[in-house]
Each structure stands twice: as C-alpha cells, then as structure tokens.
Amino acid sequence: MVEPFNNPAAAESGPTREHLLEAAGEVFGEVGFRAATVRAICQRAGANVAAVNYHFGDKEALYSAVLQQSCRVALAAYPVDAGLPADAPPEARLRAFVRAFLQRIFSDGPAARHGRLMAQEMIEPTAALDHLVREDIRPMAQRLAAIVSALVPPGTDEASLRRCSMSVVSQILFYHHCRPVVSRLFPDLEFHGEKLDQLAEHITRFSLAALRHWPAPAEPPAA
Amino acid sequence: MVEPFNNPAAAESGPTREHLLEAAGEVFGEVGFRAATVRAICQRAGANVAAVNYHFGDKEALYSAVLQQSCRVALAAYPVDAGLPADAPPEARLRAFVRAFLQRIFSDGPAARHGRLMAQEMIEPTAALDHLVREDIRPMAQRLAAIVSALVPPGTDEASLRRCSMSVVSQILFYHHCRPVVSRLFPDLEFHGEKLDQLAEHITRFSLAALRHWPAPAEPPAA
DNA sequence: TGACAATTCAAACGATTGTTTTAAATATAT
DNA sequence: ATATATTTAAAACAATCGTTTGAATTGTCA
C-alpha cells in the first residue's frame, strides 16, 4: 500500500496529514483553490511536495477535505442559535442568528477561513459544494425560515417566505462578499468587536422592520 | 513602432483589437481572470497568440480594458434611473433602481458580463477595481443614498443611512453572488423576464417596509 | 511601383504547474 | 533482529502558462 488516501481508517493518521490540512486551509483561504499551489501548501506544512498526493490523492481532494473541516469548525465556534432556547421569541432568535452568522464570517480565528472558502466557491464551484449545501447550508436555511415564518403575518405564501429569508442573509453576506468595494467606498468601516455588534443590530432592526410590516397575503383568486 | 498598445490614438484601430476585447469579455466572464488563458481568448477572437501582447501590452491590461468597457456597456443598457425624472417620488426611484440593477446583472446580453467580472473582482481584486469604484460605483452609491435619504425620517444619522443603502444593494447582489448556493437550495428559481420583475418587486417592498418604519424599536436583548 | 510602417504569424522561451517516480528512511509486527 | 508495511524525500515528468522573437504579410502614402 503506497496510497493511504483512500483508506477511511487511515484518515486520522499521522501529523503530516493534519499539518497539510491546516496549511491548505490557510493557503486556500488566502488565494483560492486555483491560485493556491501544492508547493506553497507543502512548504507551509513543512512537508514534501509529494505529500499532498500521497495523503489526499490530488489537490482537489485536499481542497474538499479542507472545505468540509472548515465548515465544521466554523459552526462549532459560532452555533446557529448561540445557546438560545428554541422557544425564545423570534425577534431574539433572529438577532442571535444574524450575530452568530456575522461572527462566523468575520472572526479572526480559523473559523473565518470558511467564509473565504465559501466566497470562492461562489465564483468557481467545485464538487464539494453539493455536499456542503446538503449537509450544512440547507439545515441552516430551514432554521432561518422558521424564524422568519414566526415574524411575518400567518398565511404568508411559501415564495414570499423564502424571499424574505434571503433578504435577511443577503444583508449579512454582503459585507463579506463585497468587502473590496465596501472598504474602498467607506474605508473607516470595521468588522470586529463592537462595530460588528452594531452591524448585527442594524441588520436585525432593518429586517424586523420589514418583516413586521410585511403586507398580509392577498386574497387567493377564486378558482 | 511595434507596440501600439500605449498609443491612445491607436486605441480605436483595427478589428482585431475589437475582436480581442469581445472574446476576452466572454472568456474572463466565464472563468475569471486567472483561469482565462490568452490562448483561449485569441482562439475565440480568431487572432494569433501574440495579439494580446501586441495590442494591449499584457494580459492584465487587456483585462482592465474589458472591465471598464463592460461597465460602460452595462450602464448604457440599463441606466440607473431607467428614464425616471429626478423629482419622481422616492418610492418609484427606488423601484427603478432595484429593477435596473437586477436587469443589469441578470441580463442575457453582453451587459451580464459586467456582473460576473465584478463578482470575480470581489474574490481577487485587481488594480482595475480602484478605477471602477472611483468612476462608476461611488456615483451609483451616492444616487442610492439620495433615494434612501428621502425615504427615512429626516435627521437620520449618516452611518445609519449608509447601512440602509447597503441593506438595499445587498438584497440585489445576493442572488447573483450566491447563485451556486441559491440555485442548489431552490432549483425552481429563475432570474429572467417576469420572475425577475417579481424579485425586484419583493426587494423594493422589503426595503420600503424597513425604511418607512426606520428606526424600528429594537427588541430588548434576551437575558 | 517602391519604401516604410503597421500588423500578423509560427515558433520558441523560460517559468510554473500538478503529479509521478524511485529510492531512502521510519515505524510496526513477528 | 528480521521482514514487512508505511511514510518521507529528491528529482524529474509532462503539460501549460504568459510572453518574446524575428520573419512574413498587409496596408499606406509618395
């Protein structure tokens, strides 16, 4: 056996594999999948150039492993409900959702990598995205939908509900996805500490104002 | 003279240069700056491999030219105010702004390229972004700020105003920037014709509901 | 037409990419 | 300790990249 990368049991072996995952997370997050070179990753990991192919098969398999691990790390660091009971008022749950999401994206630690990786995945989707949407993003979207559903008038149709959910997340993701433009337009903006909390508060208030005053569903046309 | 690319007067010479701009717009829009190869561009333009360096100097200069031209094309195809008088009611101006922005991004024609190029510029900003922010994005941001300013209560502070503007554009850009995830979550969503108008209407209503009731009373944070 | 500039072309250059090879080093088990 | 399997290491591979070169071609004006 000279290629342990397809051995599921060996997936937790050796420190080199861990170092590669760590280094690859940094490099991929900094320059993206395509611009990242296995040589740069291996150098940062203190490993040989052949280490990636030996431990993971090829560059893309390493990237896939990085993406899934970074998602786990980010969600573990900043849980969706931030320790809030499921029966808390929807306003509080929305506020917690927005805050945790922003922190997950703008944190300094390794949790921030996931945000950068996802942003790059939006430009050049890889096969790893399907797995991620199925396992992590869809459940999160359903959680938000539940919160939004408790805020809009009862009987709001499904399509409006989905669009309202997206109006909420869009405000969160915007500052991250469009950071190059945002920081050029407003160089004084910051995205950590108290400033991040203020941003979360703004998004929450804006969304609450819209959702609370969302027009009641129109009368369905008689069939 | 064997390098006409730095001759401003020669910038409008020959059909090859135009073909290169056209082909480069397509290729850059499809795969991004880094993944695009000058060979692919030249092949699509029916030109020699050396044509890019001859007419533009290097690959990045060609990209810069493409980015600026695509911005002009997109703004010409879908103007910001959509032929609306400046003294129209702010609600109508917001609706026109949102609609034109969405159409600019999701159009099928060459105007759509600009959206894709900008999305990639968010991931890997090039030197061309500074010029673009200065010349096109900032004026557009100020137009939106004027509309928003007419909708929120007078005396709203500058920071809130900026954040509200961003809450509006964020909803527009979201569907474009996160399309890989959105279309995996909701495969039935479409972004053209009537569906696009409905989306514009949603974003307008959501934003109007929020802005008209700004500032919304914040829920006291859960203890 | 003839001279000169502008443009195109095939070919190659130098650098970098992901990956493979082959052998040496290390760990593990008998 | 010996044999076996696992892991590391240096070197090279084949492919592709942006760019350059120098000659051939085309266009232009006297």
XYZ file of C-alpha atoms (C1' of nucleotides) in Angstrom:
506
model
C 0.000 0.000 0.000
C 1.533 3.240 -1.102
C -1.571 5.421 -1.315
C -3.367 5.626 2.010
C -5.596 8.498 0.979
C -8.469 6.199 0.015
C -8.289 4.325 3.277
C -11.036 5.732 5.507
C -9.433 4.287 8.622
C -6.137 5.937 7.828
C -7.807 9.310 7.535
C -6.791 10.137 11.108
C -3.193 9.011 10.831
C -0.001 10.898 11.253
C 0.766 14.524 11.992
C 1.728 15.336 8.415
C -1.830 14.941 7.240
C -3.012 17.354 9.907
C -0.320 19.847 9.040
C -1.339 19.665 5.416
C -4.982 20.303 6.275
C -4.006 23.259 8.424
C -1.653 24.779 5.868
C -4.033 24.114 2.997
C -6.820 25.843 4.903
C -4.698 28.950 5.196
C -3.433 28.998 1.630
C -6.764 28.125 0.025
C -8.458 30.766 2.124
C -5.914 33.386 1.150
C -5.645 32.916 -2.587
C -8.369 30.467 -3.567
C -8.280 26.985 -4.959
C -6.813 27.726 -8.320
C -4.144 30.208 -7.298
C -3.001 28.034 -4.417
C -0.060 25.815 -5.269
C 0.636 22.493 -3.645
C 4.201 23.634 -3.261
C 3.154 26.598 -1.141
C 0.918 24.376 0.952
C 3.582 21.767 1.486
C 6.175 24.356 2.335
C 3.933 25.900 4.972
C 3.193 22.437 6.313
C 6.860 21.547 6.422
C 6.216 18.594 4.173
C 7.488 17.329 0.888
C 5.885 18.284 -2.406
C 4.604 14.759 -2.861
C 2.842 14.752 0.487
C -0.432 16.110 -0.883
C -0.749 13.399 -3.475
C 0.290 10.744 -1.012
C -2.117 11.702 1.738
C -5.064 13.007 -0.250
C -4.729 11.757 -3.798
C -4.720 15.099 -5.518
C -5.104 18.800 -4.941
C -8.879 18.826 -5.311
C -9.430 16.070 -2.762
C -7.344 18.043 -0.295
C -9.474 21.100 -1.005
C -12.638 19.135 -0.444
C -11.369 17.923 2.916
C -10.408 21.461 3.878
C -13.812 22.834 2.957
C -15.742 20.303 4.995
C -13.486 20.628 8.006
C -13.644 24.417 7.934
C -17.426 24.251 7.906
C -17.448 22.034 10.977
C -15.016 24.324 12.768
C -16.969 27.474 11.961
C -20.304 26.045 13.024
C -18.814 24.674 16.210
C -17.231 28.015 17.082
C -20.397 30.045 16.457
C -23.517 27.851 16.659
C -26.586 28.958 14.778
C -28.768 29.559 17.789
C -25.987 30.809 20.066
C -27.297 28.853 23.022
C -30.769 30.269 22.707
C -33.714 28.005 23.537
C -35.830 27.056 20.556
C -38.879 28.639 22.172
C -37.284 32.036 22.592
C -39.154 34.915 20.943
C -38.472 35.044 17.206
C -37.016 38.542 17.487
C -34.303 37.282 19.797
C -33.699 34.239 17.646
C -33.299 36.427 14.581
C -30.862 38.661 16.415
C -28.835 35.641 17.547
C -28.849 34.194 14.057
C -27.568 37.392 12.481
C -24.934 37.941 15.141
C -23.592 34.399 15.004
C -23.500 34.454 11.232
C -21.559 37.707 11.153
C -19.132 36.497 13.795
C -18.654 33.244 11.918
C -17.722 35.167 8.796
C -15.646 37.960 10.262
C -13.889 36.143 13.061
C -10.135 36.265 13.137
C -9.584 32.642 14.027
C -9.660 29.593 11.790
C -13.428 29.875 11.644
C -13.036 32.799 9.267
C -11.474 30.572 6.675
C -14.805 29.022 5.919
C -16.221 32.345 4.851
C -13.421 32.976 2.414
C -13.604 29.455 1.060
C -17.340 29.780 0.538
C -16.938 33.093 -1.246
C -14.529 31.488 -3.647
C -16.859 28.558 -4.051
C -19.462 31.016 -5.329
C -17.154 32.023 -8.156
C -15.778 28.651 -9.077
C -17.994 25.955 -7.566
C -16.327 22.617 -7.006
C -17.844 19.215 -6.392
C -17.521 19.850 -2.679
C -20.278 22.467 -2.788
C -23.078 19.954 -3.312
C -22.129 18.086 -0.176
C -21.913 21.323 1.756
C -25.312 22.603 0.659
C -26.938 19.300 1.540
C -25.322 18.837 4.927
C -24.912 22.319 6.328
C -26.444 25.150 4.347
C -29.907 23.706 3.826
C -30.466 22.962 7.519
C -29.351 26.475 8.340
C -31.692 27.918 5.729
C -34.567 25.983 7.264
C -33.750 27.347 10.674
C -33.851 30.878 9.378
C -37.077 30.147 7.527
C -38.634 29.032 10.787
C -37.633 32.274 12.454
C -38.884 34.410 9.585
C -42.097 32.436 9.429
C -42.795 33.354 13.045
C -42.343 37.050 12.264
C -44.434 37.585 9.153
C -48.232 37.527 9.202
C -49.633 33.977 9.273
C -50.627 32.643 5.899
C -47.782 34.272 4.016
C -47.083 32.171 0.952
C -44.036 29.999 0.683
C -42.385 32.013 -2.071
C -42.554 35.259 -0.111
C -41.206 33.483 2.923
C -38.215 32.196 1.039
C -37.512 35.575 -0.444
C -37.723 37.207 2.974
C -35.239 34.728 4.348
C -32.893 35.559 1.544
C -33.347 39.264 2.167
C -32.029 38.639 5.655
C -28.981 36.536 4.816
C -28.134 38.770 1.897
C -27.538 41.667 4.263
C -25.197 39.508 6.316
C -23.181 38.148 3.432
C -22.946 41.432 1.564
C -20.236 42.972 3.707
C -18.159 39.869 3.289
C -18.695 39.184 -0.377
C -18.304 42.795 -1.441
C -15.633 43.756 1.018
C -13.203 45.019 -1.631
C -15.772 47.537 -2.809
C -17.218 48.330 0.593
C -13.856 49.060 2.132
C -12.936 51.258 -0.820
C -16.189 53.175 -0.545
C -16.069 53.525 3.234
C -12.504 52.930 4.470
C -13.488 53.675 8.041
C -15.779 50.678 8.350
C -14.593 47.909 10.637
C -15.811 44.392 11.115
C -14.840 43.251 14.561
C -15.721 43.744 18.173
C -18.244 46.426 18.951
C -18.565 47.570 15.343
C -19.619 44.098 14.318
C -22.283 44.061 17.014
C -23.608 47.389 15.758
C -23.766 45.981 12.268
C -25.646 42.955 13.525
C -28.046 45.239 15.320
C -28.640 47.243 12.160
C -29.363 44.180 10.054
C -31.669 42.820 12.715
C -33.611 46.067 13.032
C -33.841 46.556 9.293
C -35.122 43.035 8.835
C -37.522 43.216 11.746
C -38.966 46.481 10.473
C -39.555 44.902 7.087
C -40.913 41.594 8.350
C -43.248 43.089 10.935
C -44.784 45.346 8.338
C -44.840 42.740 5.625
C -48.132 43.087 3.742
C -50.682 40.486 4.668
C -51.177 37.827 1.988
C -53.512 38.850 -0.795
C -56.817 37.136 -1.189
C -56.304 33.986 -3.252
C -58.097 34.204 -6.606
C -61.257 32.161 -6.710
C -60.705 29.036 -8.772
C 6.538 51.323 -33.771
C 5.866 47.718 -32.899
C 3.819 48.196 -29.742
C 0.745 50.329 -30.380
C -0.952 49.436 -27.122
C 0.336 52.558 -25.361
C -0.786 54.817 -28.158
C -4.067 56.395 -27.040
C -4.945 57.430 -30.568
C -4.493 53.887 -31.820
C -6.901 52.583 -29.227
C -9.665 52.532 -31.813
C -7.669 50.898 -34.586
C -8.272 47.664 -36.393
C -10.860 44.968 -35.992
C -8.501 42.580 -34.232
C -8.410 44.741 -31.153
C -12.201 44.768 -31.025
C -12.372 41.031 -31.500
C -9.933 40.571 -28.665
C -11.993 42.773 -26.365
C -15.137 40.858 -27.258
C -13.579 37.426 -26.839
C -11.769 38.428 -23.676
C -15.021 39.688 -22.205
C -16.585 36.310 -22.760
C -13.692 34.234 -21.502
C -12.928 36.414 -18.484
C -16.596 36.414 -17.588
C -16.819 32.664 -17.851
C -13.752 31.534 -15.948
C -12.274 34.622 -14.327
C -9.024 36.440 -14.822
C -6.639 33.837 -13.581
C -8.211 30.787 -15.188
C -8.602 32.545 -18.508
C -5.768 31.886 -20.919
C -4.637 34.269 -23.600
C -4.588 31.313 -25.944
C -8.287 30.690 -25.404
C -9.047 34.368 -25.862
C -7.024 34.621 -29.055
C -8.528 31.466 -30.451
C -12.057 32.771 -29.875
C -11.045 36.076 -31.416
C -9.512 34.355 -34.412
C -6.192 36.018 -33.685
C -2.669 34.947 -33.064
C -1.355 34.197 -29.587
C 0.832 37.260 -29.706
C -2.087 39.560 -30.481
C -2.892 40.258 -26.840
C 0.604 41.422 -26.028
C 0.797 43.406 -29.231
C -2.486 45.268 -28.828
C -2.710 45.578 -25.050
C 0.749 45.021 -23.640
C -0.111 42.125 -21.387
C -2.977 40.035 -20.118
C -3.795 42.290 -17.184
C -4.044 45.407 -19.329
C -6.483 43.583 -21.562
C -8.500 42.595 -18.518
C -8.561 46.164 -17.306
C -9.851 47.338 -20.676
C -12.511 44.638 -20.654
C -13.678 45.564 -17.167
C -14.076 49.238 -17.949
C -15.793 48.621 -21.250
C -18.193 46.107 -19.732
C -19.143 48.640 -17.094
C -19.923 51.249 -19.727
C -21.970 48.754 -21.725
C -23.958 47.584 -18.715
C -24.756 51.089 -17.516
C -25.733 52.165 -21.010
C -28.041 49.186 -21.443
C -29.770 49.626 -18.086
C -29.381 53.194 -16.791
C -29.607 53.769 -13.067
C -32.757 55.841 -13.138
C -34.375 53.995 -16.048
C -35.610 57.218 -17.621
C -37.263 58.383 -14.466
C -37.236 62.130 -13.705
C -35.102 63.103 -10.740
C -38.118 64.588 -8.994
C -40.139 61.391 -9.141
C -41.343 60.087 -5.776
C -38.565 58.226 -3.936
C -40.591 55.012 -3.896
C -40.636 54.936 -7.675
C -36.981 55.839 -7.872
C -36.090 53.017 -5.512
C -38.161 50.586 -7.543
C -36.450 51.713 -10.749
C -33.037 51.462 -9.147
C -33.616 47.915 -7.944
C -35.115 46.792 -11.222
C -32.374 48.263 -13.377
C -29.696 46.817 -11.128
C -31.195 43.340 -11.292
C -31.606 43.538 -15.045
C -28.045 44.761 -15.422
C -26.807 41.755 -13.500
C -29.071 39.044 -14.856
C -29.420 40.130 -18.451
C -28.513 37.640 -21.120
C -26.666 40.058 -23.358
C -23.136 41.378 -23.056
C -24.257 43.554 -20.182
C -24.324 40.489 -17.971
C -20.600 40.090 -18.294
C -20.014 43.011 -16.032
C -21.776 41.282 -13.184
C -19.640 38.196 -13.490
C -16.472 40.227 -13.798
C -17.355 42.214 -10.707
C -18.089 39.070 -8.732
C -14.672 37.750 -9.574
C -13.156 41.092 -8.726
C -14.550 40.631 -5.207
C -12.537 37.457 -4.809
C -9.315 38.533 -6.439
C -9.293 42.327 -6.725
C -7.092 43.711 -9.459
C -5.754 47.199 -9.971
C -8.734 47.901 -12.210
C -11.096 47.855 -9.241
C -9.891 51.156 -7.833
C -10.645 52.929 -11.072
C -14.049 51.306 -11.238
C -15.037 52.234 -7.700
C -13.991 55.822 -8.266
C -15.646 56.301 -11.622
C -18.793 54.170 -11.518
C -19.601 52.541 -8.206
C -19.281 55.565 -5.954
C -21.579 57.750 -8.082
C -24.117 54.957 -8.108
C -23.845 54.561 -4.333
C -24.496 58.270 -3.931
C -27.583 58.037 -6.098
C -28.952 55.265 -3.956
C -28.071 57.176 -0.818
C -30.117 60.112 -2.100
C -33.112 57.860 -2.648
C -32.794 56.219 0.736
C -32.314 59.568 2.393
C -35.672 60.681 1.014
C -37.383 57.633 2.478
C -36.095 57.508 6.046
C -37.198 60.048 8.656
C -35.314 63.361 8.376
C -32.358 63.662 10.675
C -31.285 60.069 10.387
C -27.561 59.908 11.031
C -25.090 59.324 8.233
C -23.963 55.907 9.453
C -27.489 54.538 9.542
C -28.114 55.957 6.116
C -25.097 54.204 4.676
C -26.032 50.947 6.292
C -29.563 51.208 4.963
C -28.249 51.758 1.463
C -26.141 48.678 1.798
C -29.096 46.705 3.088
C -30.811 47.529 -0.189
C -27.989 46.664 -2.591
C -27.129 43.576 -0.626
C -30.514 42.080 -1.451
C -29.924 42.758 -5.131
C -26.434 41.347 -5.305
C -27.148 38.303 -3.167
C -28.915 36.283 -5.830
C -26.052 36.898 -8.171
C -23.139 36.387 -5.822
C -24.587 33.317 -4.157
C -26.214 31.831 -7.206
C -24.458 28.455 -6.875
C -25.961 28.001 -3.432
C -29.313 29.615 -4.181
C -29.936 27.502 -7.240
C -28.985 24.373 -5.324
C -31.329 25.261 -2.484
C -34.204 26.306 -4.731
C -33.711 24.843 -8.214
C -37.020 26.254 -9.430
C -35.934 29.860 -9.054
C -35.436 31.779 -12.273
C -33.857 35.108 -12.966
C -35.305 36.463 -16.141
C -38.444 38.025 -17.522
C -41.428 38.102 -15.237
C -39.697 36.262 -12.405
C -37.021 38.909 -12.295
C -39.658 41.616 -12.040
C -41.279 39.786 -9.151
C -37.941 39.594 -7.426
C -37.409 43.311 -7.947
C -40.826 43.950 -6.506
C -40.036 41.861 -3.442
C -36.757 43.630 -2.764
C -38.427 47.008 -3.221
C -41.275 46.168 -0.875
C -38.998 44.656 1.736
C -36.756 47.695 1.644
C -39.639 50.174 1.645
C -41.233 48.454 4.614
C -37.968 48.697 6.508
C -37.108 52.260 5.508
C -40.541 53.706 6.120
C -40.546 52.321 9.635
C -36.983 53.289 10.377
C -35.779 53.332 13.089
C -37.649 50.303 14.269
C -37.819 49.837 18.017
C -35.241 47.217 18.981
C -36.313 44.235 20.982
C -34.513 44.208 24.319
C -31.777 41.562 24.043
C -32.690 38.284 25.655
C -31.021 37.814 29.019
C 5.640 50.687 -58.137
C 8.733 51.226 -54.194
C 9.745 52.395 -49.444
C 8.216 52.328 -44.941
C 5.288 51.489 -41.111
C 1.765 48.539 -39.049
C 0.169 44.138 -38.247
C 0.124 39.077 -38.215
C 2.195 34.752 -37.768
C 4.676 30.389 -36.344
C 7.848 29.088 -33.208
C 10.121 29.023 -29.182
C 11.462 30.694 -24.460
C 11.572 30.491 -19.519
C 8.918 29.735 -15.699
C 5.481 27.294 -13.086
C 2.001 23.948 -12.536
C 0.147 19.157 -10.547
C 1.713 14.774 -10.496
C 4.726 10.630 -10.696
C 8.716 8.013 -9.937
C 12.160 5.750 -7.422
C 14.783 5.211 -3.569
C 15.756 6.114 1.270
C 14.085 6.468 5.932
C 10.986 5.186 9.566
C 7.664 2.597 12.062
C 5.377 -1.915 13.082
C 4.887 -6.631 13.821
C 6.557 -11.208 14.015
C 16.600 -8.694 14.804
C 14.429 -9.539 10.587
C 10.817 -8.744 7.489
C 7.130 -6.012 6.128
C 4.495 -2.029 5.569
C 4.228 2.892 5.964
C 5.920 7.366 5.288
C 9.209 10.790 3.552
C 12.396 12.725 0.252
C 14.742 14.397 -4.045
C 14.305 14.559 -8.660
C 12.156 14.574 -12.778
C 7.952 14.426 -15.779
C 4.625 16.216 -18.945
C 1.678 19.865 -19.614
C 0.507 24.638 -19.671
C 1.165 29.314 -18.758
C 2.314 34.461 -20.379
C 5.487 36.439 -23.121
C 9.072 37.309 -26.699
C 11.280 36.908 -31.050
C 12.078 37.645 -35.854
C 10.435 36.902 -40.187
C 6.394 37.187 -43.298
C 2.418 39.741 -44.528
C -0.504 43.567 -45.160
C -1.632 48.335 -45.557
C -0.322 53.244 -46.703
C 1.453 57.091 -48.904
C 4.850 59.231 -52.131
